[in-house]
Amino acid sequence: MSGKSYKFQRTISSTAEHCCVPLCAASSKYNSALSFHTFPKDFETRRKWISAIRRDHFAVSPHTRVCSRHFTNEDVREPLSETARRLLRKGAVPALFEWNNFSLPLSGQAGERREVCERRERPVEEQDTSCEEAAGITHDHDYAAAPDPALVDLALDENKALRSEIDQLRKQVQTLHLKQRFGIHRFAGSDGDIRFFTRFGSYDLLMRFWTQIEPAVPSMVRVTPAQRGNFTEPTFPAAHSLQPVDEMFMFLNYLALGLKQHDLADRYGVHQSTVSRIITTWSNFLYAVLGSVRIWIPEEKIRENLPTEFKDYADTTVILDCTELRCQCPTSPHLQSEVYSAYKSNCTLKGLLGVAPHGAVTFISPLYAGSISDKQITRESGILSLLKPGMAIMVDRGFLVDDFVPCKIYRPAFLSGRSQMSASEARETQAIARVRVHVERLIRRVKEHKFFETEIPLRFFGNINQLYSVACLLTNYENGPLVKSWSKKPE
């Protein structure tokens, strides 16, 4: 019975039954002429069915079917009514398959099964397969067969390898994104860029500083959008996208370069209001964290580390000097007179700085109106409570504080109406100037934070003390000694 063609016609049905015989794609969804039969309950007959259809490791379920194409005419009993179903003869076994061209052996029963579906002999090239192609039916795959375990293992191994490759690619993308995004990790390989953007001498110094303050970051008191400068309860993590280390980097950019908040927002890809909150938050955070470290050094510790340049002034505990920051001129004439500095011929804010002989900042006063004198700022700054008899301070000519300072004072000599100094006074003035220059170098380091090079707006007056104090305290972490010869040479 080779060369027969079967035409499948789509039927309307809520369920579809499929033939489990290999290479057979018959389905009740596409032909109502076929009938689908369950496996017999009789054990011996069921065994013959399983053997006949050639399925290895085949598990029969109540929904497993064999279509009527695989039974002879004598095995199939037609229904007595239109609503009845076809039945199989007792003991019938499927015998017609694609691998035997739907025919019986010579010793078996012969004859065509015209009741299954319409068939007629015609050449292969004229066979109509349009219905099968439209239905997506193929005859070379058994959808009911279990997959080969070896193929399953191979697929699992391939999936595992692909997942590993995806993870590696994801990490590479994240690393590339960190390098391209503006932040501390982008400049990790360039100490020159770190110095430019933060004033820290190297990436290593900056990361050492971060290691010191990182444990306090979770308790940071953050500024929220609604508070506008007021504090909220400690919350962590922050609601914005930057990591804490990049927030610190942004704050250092703000001080070191004096960048506008709009510029920082564009660089870091955040809103300008977020930049404002980060700067205020980190200004107060560093002011609290760095300010909690005692910077005043006892005189005995100073003597232990006294540079050789100070051998003639061995009792010097601190070198004092004032610095002024230019600020916006207020509209009020009274306030103008308060902040106007005759020395700078401009409106300024003035502060007193103290540096130990070995170069560390040991005293920072609040900022005062620029009209205050050196003598008055020394009296009001709080430095007097730290000075004791037996100590010595080193000051400039303008510090006429002899009447209330409880310790020795090294100060360059005045001419006091004379035309010239004596030889000993000139030598002493030069010697004091050589060692006193270190406080001026320290002030220069503070003002290398370009934020203080520009005119400070009046709106910053509420936060300027924190910014100024933090910039002064950061000089103790940013660089090495003020004089290179003081640094220890590697052994």
XYZ file of C-alpha atoms in Angstrom, residues 8-439:
432
model
C -5.724 16.554 6.653
C -8.618 18.898 7.126
C -8.872 21.244 10.130
C -11.791 20.493 12.436
C -13.451 22.489 15.175
C -12.785 20.888 18.554
C -11.996 22.081 22.069
C -9.376 19.353 22.542
C -6.946 17.619 20.213
C -5.718 14.036 20.316
C -2.343 13.010 18.825
C -0.992 9.735 17.646
C 2.002 8.460 19.649
C 3.441 6.322 16.843
C 6.879 7.549 15.665
C 6.839 9.400 12.338
C 3.069 9.835 12.533
C 1.792 13.403 12.829
C -1.906 12.632 12.809
C -4.033 14.841 15.037
C -7.768 15.004 15.637
C -7.457 18.758 15.240
C -6.925 18.422 11.513
C -8.967 15.396 10.423
C -12.276 14.110 11.690
C -12.002 10.985 9.542
C -9.465 9.457 11.900
C -10.265 7.829 15.195
C -7.861 7.695 18.145
C -7.731 4.672 20.416
C -6.391 4.214 23.943
C -4.068 1.379 24.877
C -5.846 -1.817 25.956
C -5.989 -2.715 29.632
C -5.072 -6.342 28.933
C -1.360 -6.653 29.822
C -0.408 -9.017 26.991
C -2.226 -7.014 24.323
C -0.745 -3.742 25.658
C 2.725 -5.286 25.513
C 2.150 -6.183 21.851
C 1.043 -2.632 21.090
C 4.180 -1.172 22.705
C 6.375 -3.651 20.829
C 4.630 -2.934 17.536
C 5.021 0.869 17.629
C 8.751 0.586 18.454
C 9.070 3.102 21.305
C 11.938 2.551 23.755
C 11.419 3.458 27.412
C 7.832 4.339 26.588
C 5.407 5.185 29.395
C 1.722 4.799 28.554
C -0.743 7.249 30.133
C -4.561 7.470 29.947
C -4.094 10.167 27.277
C -1.796 8.125 25.007
C -3.472 7.384 21.662
C -2.856 5.400 18.470
C -4.750 6.578 15.380
C -6.813 4.313 13.155
C -4.288 4.618 10.296
C -2.239 1.864 11.907
C -5.025 -0.782 12.004
C -6.386 -2.959 9.185
C -9.972 -2.800 7.924
C -10.835 -5.962 9.816
C -9.505 -4.493 13.122
C -11.698 -1.388 13.004
C -15.445 -1.620 13.585
C -17.506 1.203 12.144
C -20.029 2.914 14.492
C -23.690 1.966 14.271
C -24.792 5.629 14.586
C -23.394 9.041 13.766
C -22.813 9.893 17.426
C -21.099 6.602 18.279
C -17.330 6.029 18.187
C -15.241 3.573 16.194
C -14.163 0.555 18.175
C -11.358 -1.934 17.734
C -11.726 -5.645 17.491
C -10.713 -7.419 20.685
C -7.067 -8.365 20.480
C -6.367 -5.976 17.565
C -2.730 -4.847 17.320
C -1.466 -1.899 15.190
C 0.401 -3.245 12.167
C 0.473 -0.470 9.525
C 3.357 2.015 9.884
C 5.419 4.375 7.788
C 8.471 2.122 8.027
C 6.491 -0.729 6.379
C 4.719 1.628 3.926
C 1.400 1.064 5.731
C 1.175 -2.494 4.391
C 1.124 -5.927 5.935
C 3.706 -8.605 5.293
C 2.837 -11.136 2.581
C 1.690 -13.599 5.220
C -0.563 -11.073 6.819
C -3.831 -9.539 5.841
C -3.948 -7.355 2.769
C -6.313 -4.751 1.577
C -6.705 -1.026 1.602
C -8.106 0.946 4.569
C -10.255 3.438 2.779
C -12.237 4.320 5.839
C -9.344 6.142 7.555
C -9.113 9.026 5.121
C -9.307 9.635 1.432
C -6.491 7.965 -0.505
C -5.706 7.427 -4.146
C -2.716 6.341 -6.129
C -0.842 9.163 -7.828
C 2.775 10.040 -8.584
C 4.893 11.423 -5.788
C 5.417 14.756 -7.553
C 1.629 15.267 -7.693
C 0.954 14.528 -4.039
C -0.862 17.361 -2.278
C 1.054 18.513 0.789
C -0.309 22.017 1.022
C -2.574 21.177 3.969
C 0.270 19.599 5.889
C 2.541 22.571 5.211
C -0.188 24.989 6.281
C -0.694 23.043 9.479
C 3.036 22.954 10.206
C 3.044 19.141 10.208
C 6.304 17.259 9.751
C 6.959 13.539 9.770
C 10.538 13.468 11.002
C 10.147 14.292 14.701
C 8.427 12.563 17.577
C 7.174 15.158 20.058
C 6.133 12.532 22.568
C 9.574 10.903 22.769
C 11.776 11.567 25.834
C 15.059 13.416 25.080
C 18.349 11.585 25.133
C 20.009 12.075 28.598
C 23.353 12.748 26.937
C 21.819 15.580 24.921
C 20.239 17.018 28.076
C 23.594 17.003 29.884
C 25.253 18.647 26.901
C 22.601 21.371 26.819
C 22.962 21.983 30.570
C 26.739 22.296 30.267
C 26.328 24.713 27.379
C 23.831 26.815 29.372
C 26.236 26.914 32.331
C 29.088 28.061 30.089
C 26.879 30.756 28.539
C 25.804 32.018 31.970
C 29.461 32.253 33.026
C 30.291 34.170 29.865
C 27.362 36.539 30.423
C 28.515 37.213 34.000
C 32.026 38.007 32.791
C 30.699 40.340 30.101
C 28.450 42.057 32.651
C 31.436 42.657 34.958
C 33.458 44.043 32.037
C 30.618 46.403 31.136
C 30.328 47.565 34.757
C 34.093 48.129 34.965
C 34.043 50.054 31.694
C 31.101 52.112 32.935
C 32.990 52.979 36.155
C 36.014 54.053 34.127
C 33.948 56.205 31.781
C 31.705 57.731 34.467
C 33.063 60.819 36.191
C 34.160 59.739 39.657
C 37.111 58.674 41.762
C 37.634 55.313 39.989
C 38.045 57.031 36.637
C 41.256 58.705 37.844
C 42.628 55.868 39.982
C 45.649 55.441 37.708
C 46.681 59.097 37.539
C 48.135 60.863 40.582
C 48.333 64.042 38.506
C 44.560 64.036 37.951
C 43.971 63.281 41.631
C 46.103 66.300 42.616
C 44.231 68.491 40.154
C 40.731 67.428 41.199
C 41.228 67.038 44.966
C 44.560 68.652 46.059
C 45.558 65.268 47.524
C 49.112 64.361 46.592
C 48.245 60.921 45.190
C 45.481 58.370 44.789
C 47.055 56.335 47.580
C 46.862 59.283 50.008
C 43.252 59.929 49.042
C 42.236 56.301 49.598
C 44.014 56.245 52.967
C 41.970 59.270 53.964
C 38.785 57.527 52.764
C 39.668 54.456 54.841
C 39.828 56.641 57.954
C 36.440 58.296 57.506
C 34.496 55.428 55.876
C 33.431 53.795 59.198
C 31.571 57.006 60.129
C 29.704 57.299 56.801
C 26.674 55.116 57.818
C 25.893 57.545 60.666
C 26.100 60.588 58.392
C 23.311 63.137 58.921
C 22.015 63.917 55.448
C 20.234 66.970 54.138
C 16.872 66.263 52.467
C 15.255 68.311 49.675
C 12.489 69.545 52.003
C 14.816 70.697 54.772
C 16.790 73.218 52.718
C 19.816 73.170 54.925
C 18.238 71.751 58.088
C 19.184 68.285 59.257
C 17.130 65.120 59.379
C 17.572 61.970 61.389
C 20.475 59.764 60.250
C 19.482 57.671 57.236
C 21.534 55.370 55.034
C 21.900 54.641 52.203
C 21.114 57.878 50.412
C 18.195 58.159 48.039
C 20.361 59.261 45.112
C 22.563 57.289 42.766
C 26.138 58.259 43.706
C 28.250 56.051 45.944
C 29.561 57.695 49.155
C 33.153 57.674 47.873
C 32.028 59.555 44.738
C 30.086 62.007 46.892
C 33.302 62.730 48.786
C 35.136 63.098 45.472
C 32.498 65.589 44.301
C 32.893 67.641 47.485
C 36.691 67.710 47.046
C 36.193 68.822 43.411
C 34.013 71.635 44.694
C 36.725 72.861 47.103
C 39.773 72.190 44.928
C 38.483 73.641 41.664
C 35.778 76.022 42.852
C 33.395 74.455 40.312
C 29.847 75.710 39.987
C 27.125 73.353 41.123
C 25.634 73.286 37.632
C 28.990 72.086 36.268
C 29.237 69.335 38.904
C 25.672 68.229 38.168
C 26.554 67.851 34.490
C 29.785 65.951 35.213
C 28.209 63.467 37.625
C 24.873 63.114 35.851
C 22.701 64.206 38.793
C 20.328 67.085 39.471
C 21.770 70.397 40.620
C 19.739 70.242 43.834
C 21.365 66.880 44.558
C 24.797 68.492 44.207
C 23.782 71.220 46.668
C 22.601 68.667 49.239
C 25.755 66.556 48.850
C 28.038 69.568 49.368
C 26.157 70.720 52.465
C 26.006 67.189 53.856
C 29.708 66.479 53.359
C 30.753 69.918 54.572
C 29.067 69.321 57.914
C 30.079 65.649 58.027
C 33.801 66.337 57.530
C 33.604 69.313 59.879
C 32.274 66.974 62.578
C 34.542 64.000 61.837
C 37.818 65.885 61.304
C 36.953 68.400 64.009
C 36.581 65.603 66.550
C 40.298 64.796 66.162
C 42.460 66.821 68.546
C 44.912 68.790 66.403
C 46.619 70.768 69.165
C 49.933 69.045 69.889
C 51.414 69.065 73.416
C 54.734 70.885 73.720
C 56.669 67.754 74.688
C 55.538 65.995 71.471
C 56.583 69.021 69.437
C 60.043 68.995 71.005
C 60.399 65.294 70.182
C 59.792 66.032 66.488
C 61.348 69.496 66.292
C 63.028 70.155 62.899
C 66.674 71.177 62.981
C 65.702 74.568 61.467
C 64.146 75.439 64.835
C 67.172 74.606 66.975
C 67.546 78.277 67.935
C 63.800 78.468 68.779
C 63.357 75.075 70.415
C 60.553 76.222 72.734
C 58.309 77.292 69.816
C 54.945 75.550 70.087
C 52.978 77.246 67.328
C 53.476 79.772 64.526
C 50.498 82.129 64.192
C 49.297 84.222 61.286
C 46.051 85.583 59.877
C 44.563 85.027 56.440
C 41.749 86.894 54.679
C 39.172 85.639 52.183
C 37.539 88.093 49.794
C 33.731 88.200 50.117
C 30.781 89.908 48.453
C 30.172 93.460 49.622
C 26.911 93.785 51.591
C 24.412 96.470 50.594
C 24.136 97.782 54.144
C 26.701 100.552 54.869
C 27.041 99.335 58.448
C 27.874 95.784 57.337
C 30.230 97.173 54.703
C 32.239 98.915 57.416
C 32.355 95.684 59.415
C 33.762 93.479 56.660
C 35.959 96.075 54.950
C 39.690 95.353 55.359
C 42.032 98.350 55.168
C 44.943 95.953 54.581
C 43.284 94.301 51.541
C 41.210 97.353 50.486
C 38.291 95.009 50.028
C 35.494 93.290 51.918
C 36.932 90.180 53.557
C 36.488 87.484 56.178
C 39.487 86.968 58.454
C 40.745 83.939 60.370
C 43.713 83.000 62.571
C 45.740 79.887 61.736
C 48.359 78.088 63.819
C 50.929 75.637 62.529
C 53.383 73.481 64.478
C 57.112 73.739 63.648
C 56.949 70.443 61.724
C 54.149 71.785 59.494
C 50.839 70.391 60.805
C 47.808 72.634 61.337
C 47.242 72.800 65.087
C 44.820 75.721 65.443
C 41.950 77.119 63.332
C 39.876 80.072 64.485
C 36.385 80.940 63.248
C 36.135 83.544 60.501
C 35.559 87.137 61.605
C 34.637 90.333 59.791
C 37.619 91.702 57.883
C 37.913 94.892 59.958
C 39.123 92.993 63.061
C 42.752 93.538 64.048
C 45.374 90.813 64.554
C 45.497 91.670 68.243
C 41.742 91.437 68.680
C 41.422 88.164 66.760
C 44.188 86.646 68.921
C 42.251 87.658 72.010
C 38.880 86.324 70.795
C 39.935 83.205 68.871
C 40.543 80.944 71.885
C 44.263 80.411 71.323
C 45.117 81.946 74.708
C 43.541 79.022 76.588
C 46.061 76.682 74.934
C 49.182 78.706 75.735
C 51.145 78.208 78.948
C 54.278 79.690 80.499
C 57.371 77.922 79.207
C 55.972 77.833 75.670
C 56.790 80.255 72.876
C 54.821 81.461 69.857
C 56.117 82.946 66.645
C 54.150 85.806 65.075
C 54.415 88.610 62.515
C 55.133 92.253 63.315
C 51.437 93.150 63.522
C 50.753 90.846 66.456
C 51.230 93.270 69.346
C 50.016 90.803 71.944
C 52.725 91.024 74.563
C 50.412 92.483 77.205
C 48.032 89.468 77.393
C 49.830 86.416 75.974
C 51.095 84.217 78.865
C 54.190 82.925 77.046
C 57.291 83.988 75.153
C 56.902 85.631 71.739
C 59.257 85.461 68.764
C 58.548 88.395 66.463
C 60.642 90.284 63.892
C 62.079 93.546 65.253
C 60.505 96.957 64.617
C 62.481 100.001 63.529
C 60.581 102.094 66.145
C 61.500 105.394 64.529
C 65.085 104.372 63.792
C 66.550 104.585 60.319
C 67.934 101.048 60.428
C 68.162 97.940 62.603
C 71.222 96.754 64.434
C 73.179 93.857 62.987
C 71.873 91.458 65.650
C 68.252 92.544 65.043
C 68.671 92.085 61.305
C 70.091 88.580 61.776
C 67.280 87.650 64.162
C 64.643 89.034 61.794
C 66.053 86.981 58.928
C 66.237 83.839 61.083
C 62.644 84.227 62.249
C 61.495 84.922 58.706
C 63.165 81.720 57.437
C 61.266 79.490 59.853
C 58.101 81.559 60.041
C 57.628 81.192 56.291
C 56.112 77.765 56.937
C 52.838 79.241 58.148
